[in-house]
Amino acid sequence: MAQIPATSNEDVRVLWAAHLVGFLADIAIIPWASPENEPADSDYIAATWEDDNPGWASIHIGPGTGRTYEPGEYVVWTRLTAGDRKPVRRSGLLTIGVLP
């Protein structure tokens, strides 16, 4: 996915299909420990759909946002709530900070 400095204050964006805009979207960023680890319900943050980029859901992270992360490697997950369905997708890897 991306690499961002630990001091960066920016959006983490995930692409879904544009026709899904309107469903509730959540994004979780969890430490990469093993490929099998999945986020708990409490790890998800409500995302917003970007008006200028249909299909993109995003959350704002970094210093001053209340959502800061230590330098490390993370897995980004997204889920939608569509009636009685909650599809979950592993959306990519995110490196925060400079790693040795």
Coordinates of C-alpha atoms in Angstrom, one line a residue:
M1 CA 0.0 0.0 0.0
A2 CA 2.2 2.8 1.2
Q3 CA 4.9 4.1 3.5
I4 CA 4.4 7.2 5.5
P5 CA 6.5 9.0 8.1
A6 CA 5.4 8.6 11.7
T7 CA 5.1 12.4 11.8
S8 CA 2.7 12.6 8.9
N9 CA -1.0 13.6 9.3
E10 CA -2.9 12.3 6.3
D11 CA -5.7 10.1 5.0
V12 CA -5.5 6.3 4.6
R13 CA -7.6 5.5 1.5
V14 CA -9.1 2.2 0.3
L15 CA -10.9 1.7 -3.0
W16 CA -14.2 -0.1 -3.2
A17 CA -16.6 0.0 -6.2
A18 CA -18.3 3.3 -6.7
H19 CA -21.8 1.7 -6.5
L20 CA -21.1 0.7 -2.9
V21 CA -20.9 4.3 -1.7
G22 CA -23.7 4.8 0.8
F23 CA -23.1 1.7 2.8
L24 CA -21.3 2.1 6.1
A25 CA -17.5 1.7 5.7
D26 CA -15.0 1.0 8.4
I27 CA -11.2 0.8 8.2
A28 CA -8.9 -1.0 10.7
I29 CA -5.1 -0.7 10.9
I30 CA -3.5 -3.4 12.9
P31 CA 0.1 -4.4 13.5
W32 CA 1.4 -7.0 11.1
A33 CA 2.1 -10.1 13.2
S34 CA 1.1 -12.8 10.8
P35 CA -1.0 -13.0 7.7
E36 CA -3.8 -14.8 9.5
N37 CA -4.4 -12.0 12.1
E38 CA -7.7 -10.2 11.6
P39 CA -8.9 -7.1 13.4
A40 CA -11.4 -7.2 16.3
D41 CA -14.6 -5.2 16.0
S42 CA -13.0 -2.6 18.3
D43 CA -10.1 -2.0 15.8
Y44 CA -12.4 -0.6 13.2
I45 CA -12.8 3.1 12.7
A46 CA -15.8 4.6 10.8
A47 CA -14.6 5.8 7.4
T48 CA -16.0 8.4 5.2
W49 CA -16.7 8.2 1.4
E50 CA -14.7 10.8 -0.6
D51 CA -17.0 13.0 -2.5
D52 CA -14.4 13.8 -5.2
N53 CA -13.3 10.2 -5.7
P54 CA -16.3 7.8 -5.9
G55 CA -15.6 4.5 -4.4
W56 CA -12.8 5.6 -2.1
A57 CA -13.3 5.3 1.7
S58 CA -10.8 7.0 4.0
I59 CA -9.8 7.7 7.6
H60 CA -7.5 10.5 8.8
I61 CA -4.5 9.4 10.9
G62 CA -1.4 10.9 12.4
P63 CA -0.4 13.4 15.1
G64 CA -3.3 15.5 16.3
T65 CA -6.0 13.2 15.0
G66 CA -6.3 10.9 18.0
R67 CA -5.2 8.0 15.7
T68 CA -1.4 7.8 15.9
Y69 CA 0.6 4.7 15.3
E70 CA 4.1 3.7 16.4
P71 CA 6.7 3.1 13.6
G72 CA 6.1 -0.4 12.3
E73 CA 4.4 -2.5 9.7
Y74 CA 0.6 -2.7 9.6
V75 CA -2.2 -4.4 7.7
V76 CA -5.1 -2.3 6.5
W77 CA -8.5 -3.9 6.5
T78 CA -11.9 -2.6 5.4
R79 CA -15.4 -3.8 5.9
L80 CA -18.8 -2.6 4.7
T81 CA -22.2 -3.0 6.3
A82 CA -24.7 -3.9 3.6
G83 CA -27.9 -5.0 5.3
D84 CA -27.2 -8.4 6.9
R85 CA -23.9 -8.7 5.0
K86 CA -20.5 -7.4 6.3
P87 CA -17.8 -8.1 3.7
V88 CA -14.3 -7.8 5.0
R89 CA -11.2 -7.3 2.8
R90 CA -7.5 -7.2 3.6
S91 CA -6.7 -4.0 1.7
G92 CA -2.9 -3.8 1.9
L93 CA 0.2 -3.1 3.9
L94 CA 1.1 0.2 5.5
T95 CA 4.6 1.0 6.8
I96 CA 4.7 3.9 9.3
G97 CA 8.0 5.5 10.0
V98 CA 11.5 4.4 9.0
L99 CA 12.3 0.8 9.9
P100 CA 15.8 -0.5 10.3

